[in-house]
mmCIF file of C-alpha atoms in Angstrom:
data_model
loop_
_atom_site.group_PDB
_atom_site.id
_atom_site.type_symbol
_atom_site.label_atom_id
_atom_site.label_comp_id
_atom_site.label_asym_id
_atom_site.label_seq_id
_atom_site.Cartn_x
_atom_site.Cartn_y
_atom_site.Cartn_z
ATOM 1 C CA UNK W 1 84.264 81.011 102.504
ATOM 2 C CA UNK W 2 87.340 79.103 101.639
ATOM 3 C CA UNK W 3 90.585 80.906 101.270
ATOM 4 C CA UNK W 4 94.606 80.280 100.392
ATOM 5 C CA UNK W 5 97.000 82.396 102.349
ATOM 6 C CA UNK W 6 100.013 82.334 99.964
ATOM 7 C CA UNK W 7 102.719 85.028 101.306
ATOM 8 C CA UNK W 8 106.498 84.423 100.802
ATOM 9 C CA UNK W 9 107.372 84.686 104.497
ATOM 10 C CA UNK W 10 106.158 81.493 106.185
ATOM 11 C CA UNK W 11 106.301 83.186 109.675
ATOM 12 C CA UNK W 12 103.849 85.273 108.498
ATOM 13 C CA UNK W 13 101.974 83.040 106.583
ATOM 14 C CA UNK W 14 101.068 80.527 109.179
ATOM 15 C CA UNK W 15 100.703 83.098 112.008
ATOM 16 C CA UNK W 16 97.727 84.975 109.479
ATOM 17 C CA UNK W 17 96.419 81.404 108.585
ATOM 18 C CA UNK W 18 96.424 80.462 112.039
ATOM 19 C CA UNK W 19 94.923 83.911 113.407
ATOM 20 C CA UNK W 20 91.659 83.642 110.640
ATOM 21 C CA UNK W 21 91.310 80.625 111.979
ATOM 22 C CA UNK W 22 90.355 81.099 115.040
ATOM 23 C CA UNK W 23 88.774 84.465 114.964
ATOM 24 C CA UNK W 24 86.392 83.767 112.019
ATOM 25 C CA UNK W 25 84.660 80.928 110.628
ATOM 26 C CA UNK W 26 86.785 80.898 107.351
ATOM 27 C CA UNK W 27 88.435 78.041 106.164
ATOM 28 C CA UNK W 28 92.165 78.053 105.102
ATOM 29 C CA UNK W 29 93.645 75.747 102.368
ATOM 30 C CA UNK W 30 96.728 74.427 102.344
ATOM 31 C CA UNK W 31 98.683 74.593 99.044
ATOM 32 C CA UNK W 32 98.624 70.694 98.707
ATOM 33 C CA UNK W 33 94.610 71.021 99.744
ATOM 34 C CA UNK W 34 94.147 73.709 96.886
ATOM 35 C CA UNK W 35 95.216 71.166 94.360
ATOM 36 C CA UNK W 36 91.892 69.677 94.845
ATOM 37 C CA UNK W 37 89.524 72.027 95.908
ATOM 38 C CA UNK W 38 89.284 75.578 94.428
ATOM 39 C CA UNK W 39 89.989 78.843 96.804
ATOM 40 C CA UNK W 40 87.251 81.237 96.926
ATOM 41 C CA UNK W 41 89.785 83.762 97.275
ATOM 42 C CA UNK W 42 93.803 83.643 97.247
ATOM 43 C CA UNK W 43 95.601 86.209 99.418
ATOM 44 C CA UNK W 44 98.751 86.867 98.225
ATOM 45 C CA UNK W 45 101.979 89.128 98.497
ATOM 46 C CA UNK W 46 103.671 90.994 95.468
ATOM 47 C CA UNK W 47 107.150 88.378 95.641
ATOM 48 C CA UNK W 48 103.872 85.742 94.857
ATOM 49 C CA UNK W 49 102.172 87.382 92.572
ATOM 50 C CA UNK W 50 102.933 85.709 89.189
ATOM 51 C CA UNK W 51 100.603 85.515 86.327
ATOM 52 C CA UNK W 52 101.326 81.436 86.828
ATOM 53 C CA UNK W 53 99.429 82.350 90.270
ATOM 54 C CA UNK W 54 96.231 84.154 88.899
ATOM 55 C CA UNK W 55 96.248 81.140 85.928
ATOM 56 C CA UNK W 56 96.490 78.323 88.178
ATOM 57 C CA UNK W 57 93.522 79.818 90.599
ATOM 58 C CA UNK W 58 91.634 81.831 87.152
ATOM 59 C CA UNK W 59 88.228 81.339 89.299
ATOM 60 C CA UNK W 60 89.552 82.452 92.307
ATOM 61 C CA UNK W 61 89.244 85.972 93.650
ATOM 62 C CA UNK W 62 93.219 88.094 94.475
ATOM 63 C CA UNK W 63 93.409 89.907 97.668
ATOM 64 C CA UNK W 64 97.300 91.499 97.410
ATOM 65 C CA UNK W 65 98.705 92.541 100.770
ATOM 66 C CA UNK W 66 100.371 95.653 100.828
ATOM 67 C CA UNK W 67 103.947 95.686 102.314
ATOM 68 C CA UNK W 68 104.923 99.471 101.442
ATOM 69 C CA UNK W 69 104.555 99.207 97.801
ATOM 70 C CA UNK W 70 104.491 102.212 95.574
ATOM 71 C CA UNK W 71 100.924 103.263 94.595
ATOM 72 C CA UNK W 72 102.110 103.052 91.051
ATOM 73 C CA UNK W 73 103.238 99.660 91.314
ATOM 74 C CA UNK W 74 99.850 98.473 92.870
ATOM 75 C CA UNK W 75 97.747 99.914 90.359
ATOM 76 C CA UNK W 76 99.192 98.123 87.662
ATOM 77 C CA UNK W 77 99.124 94.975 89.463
ATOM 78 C CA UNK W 78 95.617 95.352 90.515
ATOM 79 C CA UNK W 79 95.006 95.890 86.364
ATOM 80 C CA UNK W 80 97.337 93.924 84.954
ATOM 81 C CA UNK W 81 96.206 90.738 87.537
ATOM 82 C CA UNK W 82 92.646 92.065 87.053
ATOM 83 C CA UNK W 83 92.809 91.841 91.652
ATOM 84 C CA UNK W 84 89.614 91.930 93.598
ATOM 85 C CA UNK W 85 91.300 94.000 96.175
ATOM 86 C CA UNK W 86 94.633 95.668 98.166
ATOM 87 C CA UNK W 87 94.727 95.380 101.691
ATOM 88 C CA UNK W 88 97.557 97.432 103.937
ATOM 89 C CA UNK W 89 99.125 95.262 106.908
ATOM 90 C CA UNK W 90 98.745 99.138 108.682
ATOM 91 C CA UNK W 91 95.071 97.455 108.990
ATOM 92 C CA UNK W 92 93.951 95.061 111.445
ATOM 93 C CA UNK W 93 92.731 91.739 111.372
ATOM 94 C CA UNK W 94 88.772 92.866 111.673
ATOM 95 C CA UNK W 95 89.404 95.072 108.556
ATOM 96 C CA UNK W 96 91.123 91.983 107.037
ATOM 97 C CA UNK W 97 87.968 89.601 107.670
ATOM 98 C CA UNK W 98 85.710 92.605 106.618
ATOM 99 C CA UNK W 99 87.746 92.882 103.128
ATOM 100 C CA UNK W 100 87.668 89.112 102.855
ATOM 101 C CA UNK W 101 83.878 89.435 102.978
ATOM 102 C CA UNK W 102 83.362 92.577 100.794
ATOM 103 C CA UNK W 103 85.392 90.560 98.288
ATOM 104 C CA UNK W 104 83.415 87.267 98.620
ATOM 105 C CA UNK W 105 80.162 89.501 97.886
ATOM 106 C CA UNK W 106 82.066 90.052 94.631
ATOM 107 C CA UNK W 107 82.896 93.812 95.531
ATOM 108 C CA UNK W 108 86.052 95.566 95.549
ATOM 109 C CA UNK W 109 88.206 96.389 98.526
ATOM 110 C CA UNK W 110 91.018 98.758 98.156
ATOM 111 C CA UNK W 111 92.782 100.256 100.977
ATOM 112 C CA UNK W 112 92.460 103.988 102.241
ATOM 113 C CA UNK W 113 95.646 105.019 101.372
ATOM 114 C CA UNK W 114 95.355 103.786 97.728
ATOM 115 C CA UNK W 115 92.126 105.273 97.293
ATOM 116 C CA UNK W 116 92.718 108.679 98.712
ATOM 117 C CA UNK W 117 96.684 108.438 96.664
ATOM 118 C CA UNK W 118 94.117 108.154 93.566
ATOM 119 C CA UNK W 119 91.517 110.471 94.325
ATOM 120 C CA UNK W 120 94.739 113.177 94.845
ATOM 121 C CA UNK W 121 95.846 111.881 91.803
ATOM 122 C CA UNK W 122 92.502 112.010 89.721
ATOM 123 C CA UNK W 123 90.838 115.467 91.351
ATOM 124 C CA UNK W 124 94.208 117.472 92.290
ATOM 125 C CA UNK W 125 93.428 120.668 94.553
ATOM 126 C CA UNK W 126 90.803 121.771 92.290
ATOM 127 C CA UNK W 127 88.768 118.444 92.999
ATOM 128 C CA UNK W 128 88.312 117.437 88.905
ATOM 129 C CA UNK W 129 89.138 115.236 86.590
ATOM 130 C CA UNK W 130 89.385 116.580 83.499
ATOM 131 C CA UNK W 131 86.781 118.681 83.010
ATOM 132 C CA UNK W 132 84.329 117.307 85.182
ATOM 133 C CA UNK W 133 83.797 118.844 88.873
ATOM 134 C CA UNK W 134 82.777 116.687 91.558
ATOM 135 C CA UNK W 135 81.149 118.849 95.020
ATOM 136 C CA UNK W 136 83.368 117.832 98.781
ATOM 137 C CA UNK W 137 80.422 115.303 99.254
ATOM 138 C CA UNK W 138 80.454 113.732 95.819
ATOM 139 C CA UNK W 139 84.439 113.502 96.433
ATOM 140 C CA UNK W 140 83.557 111.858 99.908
ATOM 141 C CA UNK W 141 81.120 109.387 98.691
ATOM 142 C CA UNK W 142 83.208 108.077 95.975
ATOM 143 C CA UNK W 143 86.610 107.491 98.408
ATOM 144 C CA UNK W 144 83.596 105.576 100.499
ATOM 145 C CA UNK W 145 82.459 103.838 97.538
ATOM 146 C CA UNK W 146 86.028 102.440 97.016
ATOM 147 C CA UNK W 147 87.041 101.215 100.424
ATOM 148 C CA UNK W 148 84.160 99.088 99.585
ATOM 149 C CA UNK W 149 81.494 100.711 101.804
ATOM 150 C CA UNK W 150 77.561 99.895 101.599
ATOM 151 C CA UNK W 151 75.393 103.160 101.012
ATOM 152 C CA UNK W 152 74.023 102.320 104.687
ATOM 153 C CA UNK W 153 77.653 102.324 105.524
ATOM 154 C CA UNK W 154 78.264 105.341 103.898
ATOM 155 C CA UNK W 155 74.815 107.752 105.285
ATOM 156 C CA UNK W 156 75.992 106.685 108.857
ATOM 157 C CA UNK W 157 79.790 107.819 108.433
ATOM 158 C CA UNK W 158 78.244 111.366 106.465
ATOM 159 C CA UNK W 159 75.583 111.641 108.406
ATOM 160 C CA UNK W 160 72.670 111.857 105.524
ATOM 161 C CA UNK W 161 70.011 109.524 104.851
ATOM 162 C CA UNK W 162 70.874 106.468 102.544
ATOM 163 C CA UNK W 163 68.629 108.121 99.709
ATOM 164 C CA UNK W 164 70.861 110.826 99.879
ATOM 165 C CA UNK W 165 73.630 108.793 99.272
ATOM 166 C CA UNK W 166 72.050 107.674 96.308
ATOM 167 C CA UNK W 167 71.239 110.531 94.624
ATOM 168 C CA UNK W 168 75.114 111.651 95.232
ATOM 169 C CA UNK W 169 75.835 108.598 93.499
ATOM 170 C CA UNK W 170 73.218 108.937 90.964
ATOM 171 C CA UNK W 171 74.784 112.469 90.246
ATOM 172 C CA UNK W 172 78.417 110.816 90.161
ATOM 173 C CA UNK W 173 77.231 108.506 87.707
ATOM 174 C CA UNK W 174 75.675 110.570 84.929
ATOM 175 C CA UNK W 175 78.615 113.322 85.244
ATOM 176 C CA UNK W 176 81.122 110.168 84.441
ATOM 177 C CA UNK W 177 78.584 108.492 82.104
ATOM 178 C CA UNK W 178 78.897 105.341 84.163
ATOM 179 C CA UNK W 179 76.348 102.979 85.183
ATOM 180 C CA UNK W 180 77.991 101.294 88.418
ATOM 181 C CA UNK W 181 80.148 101.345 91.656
ATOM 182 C CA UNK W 182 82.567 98.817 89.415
ATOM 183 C CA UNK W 183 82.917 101.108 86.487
ATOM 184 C CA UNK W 184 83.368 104.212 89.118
ATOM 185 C CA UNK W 185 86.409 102.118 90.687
ATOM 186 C CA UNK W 186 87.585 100.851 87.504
ATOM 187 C CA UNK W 187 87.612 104.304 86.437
ATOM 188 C CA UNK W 188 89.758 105.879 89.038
ATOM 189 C CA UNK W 189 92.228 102.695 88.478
ATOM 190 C CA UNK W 190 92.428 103.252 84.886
ATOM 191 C CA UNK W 191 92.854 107.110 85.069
ATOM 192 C CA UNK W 192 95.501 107.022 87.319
ATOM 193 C CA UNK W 193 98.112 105.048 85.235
#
């Protein structure tokens, strides 16, 4: 996996460049090496986040670090710059490799704080949206589901079998008409503006 680091402070820039690096076997571009050679993905901070940025790397995947900004204000980017993911720096560098990966499989990875700000958002105290009611497990497996988690992943932290997993899903799917994990996500991102 090949990757471009692009955040406006250079302290923190090289220091995350240098830190992948060496903990990971993913290879960082340098701007001047990106002129020639396609990222996979471009991390990226909101004061870089330009829609010359997502036109200059269009084949490239957006990972948008998250320095504090309001939820509101990430939704719309992750929409409006059509982003692969939102990582918090509250995370650590093993989550940041793991969403890096996720991402690469061509899944979405949106941090727990997002998710859960618009799964409070979307199913309120009575746990709906709209009309539809989703069960405490359904609720679980779909804040899962957008932190980017495998069903495998997702039996182990629940404590059901995988097939049990998918059946919850199954269930989560036909109440939302839906046919996907991506239309469940893009749901919840579309919903909450």
């Amino acid at each position: 996996m090949v990757i471009l680091i692009k955040i406006k402070s250079k302290l923190l820039n090289d220091a995350l460049c240098q830190y992948v690096e060496s903990v990971s076997d993913i290879e960082i571009l340098s701007e001047s090496e990106s002129i020639k050679s396609t990222p996979d993905i471009v991390v990226t901070d909101i004061h870089n986040l330009t829609e010359d940025l997502v036109n200059k790397y269009s084949k490239s995947k957006f990972l948008l670090l998250d320095t504090g900004i309001k939820n509101e204000d990430l939704v719309f980017c992750l929409i409006k710059y059509k982003l692969r993911g939102i990582f918090s720096y509250n995370f650590g560098i093993e989550q940041f490799i793991k969403a890096l990966k996720v991402i690469a499989q061509g899944q979405t990875w949106i941090s727990n704080n997002l998710v859960q700000a618009l799964i409070n958002r979307e199913f309120g105290d009575e746990n709906k949206i709209g009309k539809i009611k989703f069960t405490d497990k359904e609720s679980e497996i779909i804040q899962y589901v957008c932190e980017g988690l495998s069903n495998k992943e997702i039996a182990k932290n629940l404590f059901i079998s995988e097939q049990t997993v998918k059946s919850h899903l199954h269930k989560i799917f036909a109440k939302l008409d839906i046919k996907n994990r991506s239309q469940l996500i893009k749901l919840y991102i579309y919903n909450s503006r």
